[in-house]
Coordinates of C-alpha atoms and ligand atoms in Angstrom, one line a residue:
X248 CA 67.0 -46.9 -11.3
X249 CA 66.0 -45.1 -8.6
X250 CA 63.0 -42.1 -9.4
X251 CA 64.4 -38.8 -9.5
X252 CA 62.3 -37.0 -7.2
X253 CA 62.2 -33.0 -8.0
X254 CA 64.2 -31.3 -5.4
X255 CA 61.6 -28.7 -3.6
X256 CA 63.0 -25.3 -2.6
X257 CA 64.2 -24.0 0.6
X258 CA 61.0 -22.3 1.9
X259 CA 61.1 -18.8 3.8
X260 CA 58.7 -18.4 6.7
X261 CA 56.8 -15.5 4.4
X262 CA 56.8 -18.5 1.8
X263 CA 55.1 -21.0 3.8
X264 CA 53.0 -18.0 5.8
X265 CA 51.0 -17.2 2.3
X266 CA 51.3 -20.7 1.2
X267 CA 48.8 -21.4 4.2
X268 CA 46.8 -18.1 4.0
X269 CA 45.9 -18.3 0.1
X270 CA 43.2 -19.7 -0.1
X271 CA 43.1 -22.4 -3.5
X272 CA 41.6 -20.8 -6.1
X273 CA 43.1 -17.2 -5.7
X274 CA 45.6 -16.2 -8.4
X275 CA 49.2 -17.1 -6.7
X276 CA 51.4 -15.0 -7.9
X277 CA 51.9 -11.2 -5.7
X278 CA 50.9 -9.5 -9.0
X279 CA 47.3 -11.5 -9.6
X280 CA 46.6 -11.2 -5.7
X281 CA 47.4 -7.4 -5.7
X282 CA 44.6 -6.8 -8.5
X283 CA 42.3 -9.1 -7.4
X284 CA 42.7 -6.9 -4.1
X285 CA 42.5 -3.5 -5.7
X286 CA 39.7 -4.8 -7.5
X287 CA 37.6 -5.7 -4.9
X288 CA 38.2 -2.2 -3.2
X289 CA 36.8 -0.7 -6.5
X290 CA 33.8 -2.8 -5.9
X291 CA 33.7 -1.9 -2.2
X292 CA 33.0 2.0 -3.6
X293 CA 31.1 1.2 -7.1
X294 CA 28.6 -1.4 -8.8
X295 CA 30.1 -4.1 -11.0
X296 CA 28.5 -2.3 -13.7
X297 CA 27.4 1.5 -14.8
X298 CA 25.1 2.7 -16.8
X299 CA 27.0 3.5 -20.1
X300 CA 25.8 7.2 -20.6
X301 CA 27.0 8.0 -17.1
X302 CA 30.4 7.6 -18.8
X303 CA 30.2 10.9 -20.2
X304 CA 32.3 13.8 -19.2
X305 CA 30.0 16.2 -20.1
X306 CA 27.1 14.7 -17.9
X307 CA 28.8 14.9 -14.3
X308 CA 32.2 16.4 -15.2
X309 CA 33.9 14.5 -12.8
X310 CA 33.1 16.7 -10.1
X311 CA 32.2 14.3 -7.5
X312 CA 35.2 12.5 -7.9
X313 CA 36.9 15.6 -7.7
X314 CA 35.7 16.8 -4.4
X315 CA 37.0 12.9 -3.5
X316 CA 40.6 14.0 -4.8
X317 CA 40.9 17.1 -3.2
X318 CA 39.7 15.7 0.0
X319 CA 42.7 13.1 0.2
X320 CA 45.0 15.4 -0.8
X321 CA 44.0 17.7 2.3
X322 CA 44.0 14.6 4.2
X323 CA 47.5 13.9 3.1
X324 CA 49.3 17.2 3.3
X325 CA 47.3 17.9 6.5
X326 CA 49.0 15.6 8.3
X327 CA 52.3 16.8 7.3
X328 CA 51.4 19.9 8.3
X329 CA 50.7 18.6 11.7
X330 CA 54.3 18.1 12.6
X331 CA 55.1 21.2 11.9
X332 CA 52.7 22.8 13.8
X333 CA 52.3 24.5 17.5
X334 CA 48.7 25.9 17.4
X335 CA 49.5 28.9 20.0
X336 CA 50.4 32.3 19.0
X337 CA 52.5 34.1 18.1
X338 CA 54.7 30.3 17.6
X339 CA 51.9 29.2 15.3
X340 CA 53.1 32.4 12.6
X341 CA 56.8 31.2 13.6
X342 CA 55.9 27.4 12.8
X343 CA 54.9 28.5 9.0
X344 CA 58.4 30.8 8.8
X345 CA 59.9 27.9 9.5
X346 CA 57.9 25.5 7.5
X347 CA 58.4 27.1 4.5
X348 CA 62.1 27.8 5.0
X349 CA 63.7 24.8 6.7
X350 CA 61.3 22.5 6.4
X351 CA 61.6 19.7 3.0
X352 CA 58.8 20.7 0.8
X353 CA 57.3 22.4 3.7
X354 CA 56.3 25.4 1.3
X355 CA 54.7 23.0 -1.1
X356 CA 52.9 21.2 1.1
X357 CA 51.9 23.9 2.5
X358 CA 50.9 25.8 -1.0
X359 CA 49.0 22.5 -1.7
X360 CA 46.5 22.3 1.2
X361 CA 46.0 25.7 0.8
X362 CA 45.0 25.6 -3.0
X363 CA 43.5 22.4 -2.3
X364 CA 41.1 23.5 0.2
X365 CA 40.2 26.6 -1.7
X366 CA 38.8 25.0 -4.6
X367 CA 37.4 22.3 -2.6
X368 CA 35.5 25.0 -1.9
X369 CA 34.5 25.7 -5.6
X370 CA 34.3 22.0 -7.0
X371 CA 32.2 21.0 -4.0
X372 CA 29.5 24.1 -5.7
X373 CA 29.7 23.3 -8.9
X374 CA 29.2 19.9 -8.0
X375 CA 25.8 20.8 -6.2
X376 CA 25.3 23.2 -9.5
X377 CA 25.1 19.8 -11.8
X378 CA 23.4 18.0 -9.6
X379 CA 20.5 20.5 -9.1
X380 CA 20.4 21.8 -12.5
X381 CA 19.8 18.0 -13.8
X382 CA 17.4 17.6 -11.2
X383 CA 19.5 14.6 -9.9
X384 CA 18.5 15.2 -5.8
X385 CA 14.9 14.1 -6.8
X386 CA 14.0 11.3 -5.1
X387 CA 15.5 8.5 -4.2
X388 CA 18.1 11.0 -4.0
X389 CA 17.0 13.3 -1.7
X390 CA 19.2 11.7 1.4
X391 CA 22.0 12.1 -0.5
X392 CA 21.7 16.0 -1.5
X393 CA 21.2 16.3 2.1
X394 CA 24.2 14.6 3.0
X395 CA 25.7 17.1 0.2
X396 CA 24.6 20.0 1.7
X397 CA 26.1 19.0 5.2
X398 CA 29.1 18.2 3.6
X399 CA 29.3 21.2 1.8
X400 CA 28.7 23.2 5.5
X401 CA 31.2 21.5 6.9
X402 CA 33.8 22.3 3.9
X403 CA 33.3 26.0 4.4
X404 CA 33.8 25.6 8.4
X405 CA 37.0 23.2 7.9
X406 CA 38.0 26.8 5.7
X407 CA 37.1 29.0 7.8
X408 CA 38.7 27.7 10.6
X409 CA 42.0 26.7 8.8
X410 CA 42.3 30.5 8.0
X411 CA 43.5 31.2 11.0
X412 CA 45.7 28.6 11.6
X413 CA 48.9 30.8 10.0
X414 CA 48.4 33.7 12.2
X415 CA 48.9 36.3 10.3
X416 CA 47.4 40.0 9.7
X417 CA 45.1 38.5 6.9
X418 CA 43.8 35.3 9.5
X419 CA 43.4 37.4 12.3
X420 CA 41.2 40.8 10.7
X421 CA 39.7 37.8 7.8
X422 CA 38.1 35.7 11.5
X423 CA 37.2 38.5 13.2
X424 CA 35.2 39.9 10.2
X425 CA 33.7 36.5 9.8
X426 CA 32.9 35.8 13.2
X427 CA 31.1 39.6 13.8
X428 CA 28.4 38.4 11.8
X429 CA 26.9 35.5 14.5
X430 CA 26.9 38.2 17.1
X431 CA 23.7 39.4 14.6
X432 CA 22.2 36.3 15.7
X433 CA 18.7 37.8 18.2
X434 CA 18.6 37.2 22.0
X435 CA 22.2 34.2 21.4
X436 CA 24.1 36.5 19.2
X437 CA 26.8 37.9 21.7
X438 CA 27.1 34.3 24.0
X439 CA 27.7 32.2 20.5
X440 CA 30.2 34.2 19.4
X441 CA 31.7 33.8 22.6
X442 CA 31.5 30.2 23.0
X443 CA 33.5 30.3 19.3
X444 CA 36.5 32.6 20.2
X445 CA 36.8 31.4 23.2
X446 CA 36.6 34.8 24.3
X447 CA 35.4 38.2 23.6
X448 CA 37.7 38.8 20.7
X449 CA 40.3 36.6 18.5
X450 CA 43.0 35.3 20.7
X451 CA 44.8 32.7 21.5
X452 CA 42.1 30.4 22.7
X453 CA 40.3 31.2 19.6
X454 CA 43.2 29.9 17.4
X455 CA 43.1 26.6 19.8
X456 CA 39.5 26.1 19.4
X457 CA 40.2 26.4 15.8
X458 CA 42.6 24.1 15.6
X459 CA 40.7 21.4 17.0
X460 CA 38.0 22.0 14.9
X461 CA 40.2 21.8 12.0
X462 CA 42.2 19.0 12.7
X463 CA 39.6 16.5 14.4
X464 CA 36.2 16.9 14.5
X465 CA 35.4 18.3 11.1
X466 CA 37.4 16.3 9.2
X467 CA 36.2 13.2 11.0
X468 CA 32.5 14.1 10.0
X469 CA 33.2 15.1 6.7
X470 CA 34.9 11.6 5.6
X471 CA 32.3 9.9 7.6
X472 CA 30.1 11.5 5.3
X473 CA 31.9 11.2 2.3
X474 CA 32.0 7.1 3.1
X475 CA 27.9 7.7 3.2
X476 CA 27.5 9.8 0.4
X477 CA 29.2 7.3 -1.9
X478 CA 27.6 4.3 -0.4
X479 CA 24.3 6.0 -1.0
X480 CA 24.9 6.9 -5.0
X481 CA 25.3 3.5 -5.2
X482 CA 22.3 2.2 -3.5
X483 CA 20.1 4.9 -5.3
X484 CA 21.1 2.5 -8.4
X485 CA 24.1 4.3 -9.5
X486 CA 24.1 8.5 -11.1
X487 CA 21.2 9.6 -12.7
X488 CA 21.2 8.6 -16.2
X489 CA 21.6 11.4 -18.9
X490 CA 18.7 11.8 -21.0
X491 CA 18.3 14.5 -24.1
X492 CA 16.0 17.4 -24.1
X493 CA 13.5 15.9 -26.0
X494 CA 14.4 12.2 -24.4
X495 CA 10.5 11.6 -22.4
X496 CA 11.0 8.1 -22.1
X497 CA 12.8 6.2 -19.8
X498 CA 16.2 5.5 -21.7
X499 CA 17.4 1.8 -22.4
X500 CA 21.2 2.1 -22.5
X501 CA 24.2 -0.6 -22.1
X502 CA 25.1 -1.3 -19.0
X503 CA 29.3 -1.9 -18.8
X504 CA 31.5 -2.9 -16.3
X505 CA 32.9 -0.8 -14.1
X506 CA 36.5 -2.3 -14.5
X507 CA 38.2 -1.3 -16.9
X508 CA 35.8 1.6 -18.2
X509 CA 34.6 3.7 -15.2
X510 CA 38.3 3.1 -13.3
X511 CA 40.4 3.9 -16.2
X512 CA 38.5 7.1 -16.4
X513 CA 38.7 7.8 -12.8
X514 CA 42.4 6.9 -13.1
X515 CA 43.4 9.4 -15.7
X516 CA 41.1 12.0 -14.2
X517 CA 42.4 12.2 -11.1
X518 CA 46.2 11.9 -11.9
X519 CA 45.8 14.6 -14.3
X520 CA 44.0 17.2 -11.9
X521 CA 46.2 15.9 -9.0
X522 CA 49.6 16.6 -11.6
X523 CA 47.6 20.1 -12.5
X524 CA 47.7 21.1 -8.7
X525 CA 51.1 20.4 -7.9
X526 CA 52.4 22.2 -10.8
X527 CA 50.1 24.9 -9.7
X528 CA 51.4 24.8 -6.3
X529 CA 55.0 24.6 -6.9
X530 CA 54.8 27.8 -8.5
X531 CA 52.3 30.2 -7.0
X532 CA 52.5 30.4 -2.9
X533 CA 49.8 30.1 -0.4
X534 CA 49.9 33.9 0.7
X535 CA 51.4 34.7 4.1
X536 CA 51.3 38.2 5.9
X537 CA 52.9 40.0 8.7
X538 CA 52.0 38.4 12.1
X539 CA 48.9 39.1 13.5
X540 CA 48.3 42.4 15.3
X541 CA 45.2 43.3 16.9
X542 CA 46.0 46.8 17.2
X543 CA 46.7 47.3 13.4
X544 CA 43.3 46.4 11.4
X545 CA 44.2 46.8 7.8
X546 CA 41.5 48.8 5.4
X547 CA 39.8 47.4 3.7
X548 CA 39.5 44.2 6.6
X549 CA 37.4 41.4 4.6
X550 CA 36.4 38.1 5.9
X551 CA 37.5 34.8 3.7
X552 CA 36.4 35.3 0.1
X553 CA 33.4 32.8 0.0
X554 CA 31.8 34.7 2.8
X555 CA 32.3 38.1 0.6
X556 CA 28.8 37.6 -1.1
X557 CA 27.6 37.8 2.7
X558 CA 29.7 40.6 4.1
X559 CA 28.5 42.7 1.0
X560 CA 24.7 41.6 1.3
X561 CA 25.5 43.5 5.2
X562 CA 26.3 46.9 3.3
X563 CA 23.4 47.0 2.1
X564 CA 21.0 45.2 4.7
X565 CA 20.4 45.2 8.4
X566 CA 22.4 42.7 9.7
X567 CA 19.5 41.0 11.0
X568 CA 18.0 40.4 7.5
X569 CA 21.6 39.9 5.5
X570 CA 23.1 37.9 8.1
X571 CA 20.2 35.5 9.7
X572 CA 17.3 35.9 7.3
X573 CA 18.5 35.4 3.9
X574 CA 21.2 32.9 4.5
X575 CA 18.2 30.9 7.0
X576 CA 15.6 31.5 4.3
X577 CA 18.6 29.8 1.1
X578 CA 19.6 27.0 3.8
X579 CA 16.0 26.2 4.3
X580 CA 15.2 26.0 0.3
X581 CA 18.4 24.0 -0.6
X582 CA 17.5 21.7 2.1
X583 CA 13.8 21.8 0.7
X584 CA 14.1 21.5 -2.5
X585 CA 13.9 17.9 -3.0
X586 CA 10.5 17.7 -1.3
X587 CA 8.7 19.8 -3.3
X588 CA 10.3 19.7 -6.5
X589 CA 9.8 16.3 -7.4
X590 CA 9.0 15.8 -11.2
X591 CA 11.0 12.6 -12.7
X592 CA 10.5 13.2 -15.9
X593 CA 13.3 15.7 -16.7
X594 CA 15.8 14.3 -14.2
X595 CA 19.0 13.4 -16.2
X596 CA 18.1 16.0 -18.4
X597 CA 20.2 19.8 -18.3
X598 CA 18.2 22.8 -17.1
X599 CA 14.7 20.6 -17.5
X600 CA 13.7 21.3 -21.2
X601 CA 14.2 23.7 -23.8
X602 CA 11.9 26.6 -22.0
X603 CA 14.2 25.7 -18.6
X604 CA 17.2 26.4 -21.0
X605 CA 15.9 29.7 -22.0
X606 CA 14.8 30.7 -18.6
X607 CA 18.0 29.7 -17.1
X608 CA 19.9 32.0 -19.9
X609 CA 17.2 34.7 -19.2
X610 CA 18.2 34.6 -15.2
X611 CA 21.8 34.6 -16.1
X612 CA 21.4 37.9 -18.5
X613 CA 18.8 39.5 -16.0
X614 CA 21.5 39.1 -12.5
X615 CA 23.8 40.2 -14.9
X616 CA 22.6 43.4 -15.2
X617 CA 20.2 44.2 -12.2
X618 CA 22.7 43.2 -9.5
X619 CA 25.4 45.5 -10.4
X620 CA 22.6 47.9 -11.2
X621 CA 21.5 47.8 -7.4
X622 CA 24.6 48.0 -6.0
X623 CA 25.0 51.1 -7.7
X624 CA 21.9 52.8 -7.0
X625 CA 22.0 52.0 -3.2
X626 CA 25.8 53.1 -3.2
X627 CA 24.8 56.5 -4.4
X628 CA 21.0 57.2 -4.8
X629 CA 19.0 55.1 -2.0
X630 CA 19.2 56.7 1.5
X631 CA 16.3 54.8 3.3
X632 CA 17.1 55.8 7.2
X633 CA 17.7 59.5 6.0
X634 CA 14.2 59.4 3.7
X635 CA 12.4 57.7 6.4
X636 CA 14.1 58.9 9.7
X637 CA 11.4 58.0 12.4
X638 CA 11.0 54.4 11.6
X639 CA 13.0 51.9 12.8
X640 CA 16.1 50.6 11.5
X641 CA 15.1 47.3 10.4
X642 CA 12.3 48.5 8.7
X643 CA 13.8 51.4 6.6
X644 CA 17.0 49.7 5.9
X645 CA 16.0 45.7 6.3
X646 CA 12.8 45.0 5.4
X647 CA 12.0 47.7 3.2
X648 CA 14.3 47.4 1.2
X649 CA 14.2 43.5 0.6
X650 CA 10.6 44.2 -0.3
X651 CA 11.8 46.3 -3.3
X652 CA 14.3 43.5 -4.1
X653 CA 11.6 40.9 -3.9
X654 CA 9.2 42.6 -6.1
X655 CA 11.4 42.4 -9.2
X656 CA 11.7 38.2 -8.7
X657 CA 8.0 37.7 -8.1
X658 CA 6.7 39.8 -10.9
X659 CA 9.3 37.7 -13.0
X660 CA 8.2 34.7 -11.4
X661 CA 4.7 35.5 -12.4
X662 CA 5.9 36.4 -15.8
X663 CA 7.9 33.1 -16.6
X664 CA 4.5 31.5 -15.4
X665 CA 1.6 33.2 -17.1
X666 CA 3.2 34.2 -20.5
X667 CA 6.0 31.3 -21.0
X668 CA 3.5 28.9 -19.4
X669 CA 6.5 27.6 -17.3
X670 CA 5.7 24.8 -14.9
X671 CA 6.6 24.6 -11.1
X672 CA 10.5 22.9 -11.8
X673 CA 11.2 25.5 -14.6
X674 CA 10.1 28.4 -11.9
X675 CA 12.0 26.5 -9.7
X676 CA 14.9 26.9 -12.0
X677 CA 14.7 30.4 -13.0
X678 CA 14.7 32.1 -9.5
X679 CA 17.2 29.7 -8.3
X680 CA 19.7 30.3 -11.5
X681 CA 19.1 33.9 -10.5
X682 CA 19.6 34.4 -7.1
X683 CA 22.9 32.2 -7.5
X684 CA 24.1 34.1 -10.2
X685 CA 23.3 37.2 -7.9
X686 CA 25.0 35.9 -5.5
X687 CA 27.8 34.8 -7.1
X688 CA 28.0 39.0 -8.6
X689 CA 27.8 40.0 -5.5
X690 CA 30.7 38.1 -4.5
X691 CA 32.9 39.0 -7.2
X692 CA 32.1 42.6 -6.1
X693 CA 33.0 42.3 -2.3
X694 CA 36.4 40.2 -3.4
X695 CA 37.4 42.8 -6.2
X696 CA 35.8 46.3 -5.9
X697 CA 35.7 47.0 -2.6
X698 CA 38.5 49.0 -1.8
X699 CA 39.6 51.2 1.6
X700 CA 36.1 51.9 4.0
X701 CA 34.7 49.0 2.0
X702 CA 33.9 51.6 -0.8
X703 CA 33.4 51.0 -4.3
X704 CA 36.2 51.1 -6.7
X705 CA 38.5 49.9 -9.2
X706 CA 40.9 47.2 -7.8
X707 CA 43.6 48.6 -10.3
X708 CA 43.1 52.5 -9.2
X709 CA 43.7 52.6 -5.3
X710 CA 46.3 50.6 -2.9
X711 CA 45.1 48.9 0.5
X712 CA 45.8 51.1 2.6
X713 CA 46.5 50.5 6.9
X714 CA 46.1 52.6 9.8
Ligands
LIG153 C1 33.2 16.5 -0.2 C2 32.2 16.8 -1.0 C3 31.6 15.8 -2.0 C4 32.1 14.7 -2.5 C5 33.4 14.1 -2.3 C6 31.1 14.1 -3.4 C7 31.2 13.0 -4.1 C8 30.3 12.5 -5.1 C9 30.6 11.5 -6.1 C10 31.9 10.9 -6.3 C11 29.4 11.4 -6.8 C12 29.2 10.5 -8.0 C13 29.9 11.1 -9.3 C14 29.4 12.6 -9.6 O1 28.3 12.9 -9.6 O2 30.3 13.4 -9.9 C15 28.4 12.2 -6.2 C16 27.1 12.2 -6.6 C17 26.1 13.0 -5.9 N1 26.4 14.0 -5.0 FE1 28.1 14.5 -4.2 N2 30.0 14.9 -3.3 C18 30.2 16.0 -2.5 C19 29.4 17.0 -2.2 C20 28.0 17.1 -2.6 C21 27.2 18.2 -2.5 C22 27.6 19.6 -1.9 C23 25.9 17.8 -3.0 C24 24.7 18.6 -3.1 C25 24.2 19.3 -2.1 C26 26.0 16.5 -3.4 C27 25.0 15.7 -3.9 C28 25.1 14.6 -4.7 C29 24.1 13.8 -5.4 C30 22.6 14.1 -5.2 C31 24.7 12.9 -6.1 C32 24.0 11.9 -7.1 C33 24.0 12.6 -8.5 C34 23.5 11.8 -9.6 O3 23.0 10.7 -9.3 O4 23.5 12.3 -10.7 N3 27.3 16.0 -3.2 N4 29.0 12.9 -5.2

């Protein structure tokens, strides 16, 4: 009898193609190949294994990963928004009519890189608030916070310059605003901001300048450094680890693997935030104004809302000091800061130790009150060029001034030193909880109580007014 010899099937030419390319040993089915594929991607970005106590959401809150969501989704809709796009005016303002009214999901997509990018904007902050208040840019993580910092930088530029993309009344007065403040920059002030509008005021070349800012070269730097900034948290040997207040001791903890537990949190994470923004999105729209009109400035005109901490600081400051001297002095100590504040003990830990906790609500409680309070008093009591007429400007109304508002931090500093017996990362952490806070106030402030002539009021009680 002859031997019944199994009949083979009729191979494809993809059949035989992965037949040769599969190398023995890998999984050969599509399904076993695909995870063993994803998985190694995973591995590309994280460790095999984690640290169990960086599990926790209440360490890192996700934020990170976050910022990581929100920068694909940007990604994403930004190129959608490409095609729809002519970046010269007025057509750019026509482009958006047209996006969101004949375009499929143009208004979403639209709605979603605009949300996105605003609380990019947020996230990336609070991200930088965690990492600084666990003391997790300590070294060996000092490259990394400085990556962070760029990063961060280059988020508020990719903003800025994306708000005037649409062309509208609230673009065009929201850039010029912004942009007056480089020309406070001494002897380079009045070439720079030429060399950024492409001209002597917004216009058209400003908008193209803009847009190729926007759509190339910050983008391409930002995920550059986004590949570096997670390569380097894992080279640093994974987050900082957690510890609790009274926790001195190095902690021992499990070590897991990173698939399933890390991923699967990752997973859920981000589909929930990303379902949380489209809902968002579908709902409330990006806002769009009239088209831009140089010859109409509406009152109050305010730049973008992050820089409303600065434009306020410049009511109440000569532009010299509130727009180069304070933001060079912050940039210098954020950049700083992990060279000279670098105690290991506390790192993992929140706010330090318990004094760092009572400090930090002590800042919180004291910009509470004090910055309001100035604001106030130099709305309607201080008068320094009319009490001290024949000096100059920058001293009665700069530097005079930020003496008076200086004085207040280093007697406190002194104070948290002497009597609580703070040491140099608790100080560290009380001014800087308060002059973020401060900042922060003062930014609520410029957003919602700053009403027509940039006075003070109560959003509910007057309309914006244009002339
Ligand atoms: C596009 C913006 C950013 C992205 C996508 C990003 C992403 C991440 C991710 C995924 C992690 C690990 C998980 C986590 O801590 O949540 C991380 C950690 C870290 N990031 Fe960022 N980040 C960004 C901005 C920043 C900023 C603004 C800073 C600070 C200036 C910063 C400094 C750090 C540091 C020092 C770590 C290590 C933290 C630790 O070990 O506990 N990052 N970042």
């Amino acid at each position: 009898m002859s031997e019944q010899i199994p009949e083979e099937k009729p191979k494809t030419m993809l059949g035989r193609m992965r037949e040769r390319l599969v190398p023995e040993g890998l999984p050969s089915d599509d399904r076993g190949r695909m995870r063993l594929v994803v998985g190694n991607l995973i591995l590309h970005l994280h460790p095999t294994k984690v640290n169990e106590r960086t599990l926790k959401w209440t360490y890192s809150w996700g934020l990170g990963g976050l910022s990581a969501v929100l920068m694909m989704i940007l990604g994403l809709t930004g190129a959608i928004l490409l095609n729809n796009y002519t970046p010269a005016a007025p057509q750019a303002y026509r482009d958006i009519l047209e996006l969101r009214s004949n375009v499929w999901f143009g208004e979403l997509v639209r709605n979603l890189h605009h949300w996105s990018a605003n609380l990019l904007v947020v996230i990336a902050v609070l991200h930088l608030i965690r990492v600084f208040v666990t003391g997790a840019y300590r070294p060996p993580r000092e490259t990394n916070w400085l990556i962070g910092v760029a990063m961060l930088l280059l988020i508020l530029a990719s903003n800025f310059t994306g708000y005037l993309l649409p062309w509208d009344q609230l673009a065009y007065w929201a850039i010029t605003v912004g942009t007056s403040i480089i020309s406070y920059v001494p002897f380079i002030g009045e070439g720079l901001t030429r060399l950024v509008l492409g001209g002597p005021e917004v216009g058209a070349k400003t908008l193209l300048n803009f847009y190729s800012l926007h759509i190339s070269f910050i983008p391409l730097i930002i995920f550059g450094l986004m590949s570096f900034h997670f390569w380097r948290v894992r080279k640093d040997g994974g987050l900082t680890v957690p510890k609790g207040v009274d926790e001195t001791e190095e902690v021992k903890t499990e070590r897991v693997t990173t698939i399933p537990h890390l991923v699967r949190k990752e997973f859920i994470f981000a589909i929930g935030w990303v379902a949380a923004i489209l809902v968002f999105s579908m709902f409330i729209p990006a806002p769009l104004e009239g088209i831009a009109d140089p010859n109409i400035s509406p009152n109050p005109a305010k730049a973008p809302w992050y820089f409303l901490g600065l434009q306020e600081l410049l009511l109440h400051f000569h532009p010299l000091v509130a727009g180069i001297f304070l933001p060079t002095i912050a940039m210098l100590g954020i950049f700083l800061l992990p060279f000279f504040d670098i105690n290991q003990t506390s790192v993992g830990v929140y706010f330090r130790s318990r004094r760092g906790r009572s400090l930090t609500l002590l800042a919180l409680g004291l910009a509470i009150i004090l910055t309001p309070a100035w604001v106030l008093l130099d709305e309607f009591l201080l008068d320094w060029s009319a009490w001290l007429p024949t000096w100059s400007n920058l001293l009665s109304n700069g530097l005079i001034p930020l003496a008076v508002v200086a004085l207040p931090i280093i007697l406190m500093d002194d104070w948290a030193k002497k009597h609580l017996r703070a040491d140099i990362e608790e100080r560290v952490l009380f001014i800087a909880v308060f002059l973020f806070t401060a900042f922060a106030i003062l930014t609520v402030i410029g957003i919602f109580f700053r009403g027509p002539g940039m006075i003070l009021y109560w959003p509910w009680a007057i309309p914006t007014v244009t002339h």
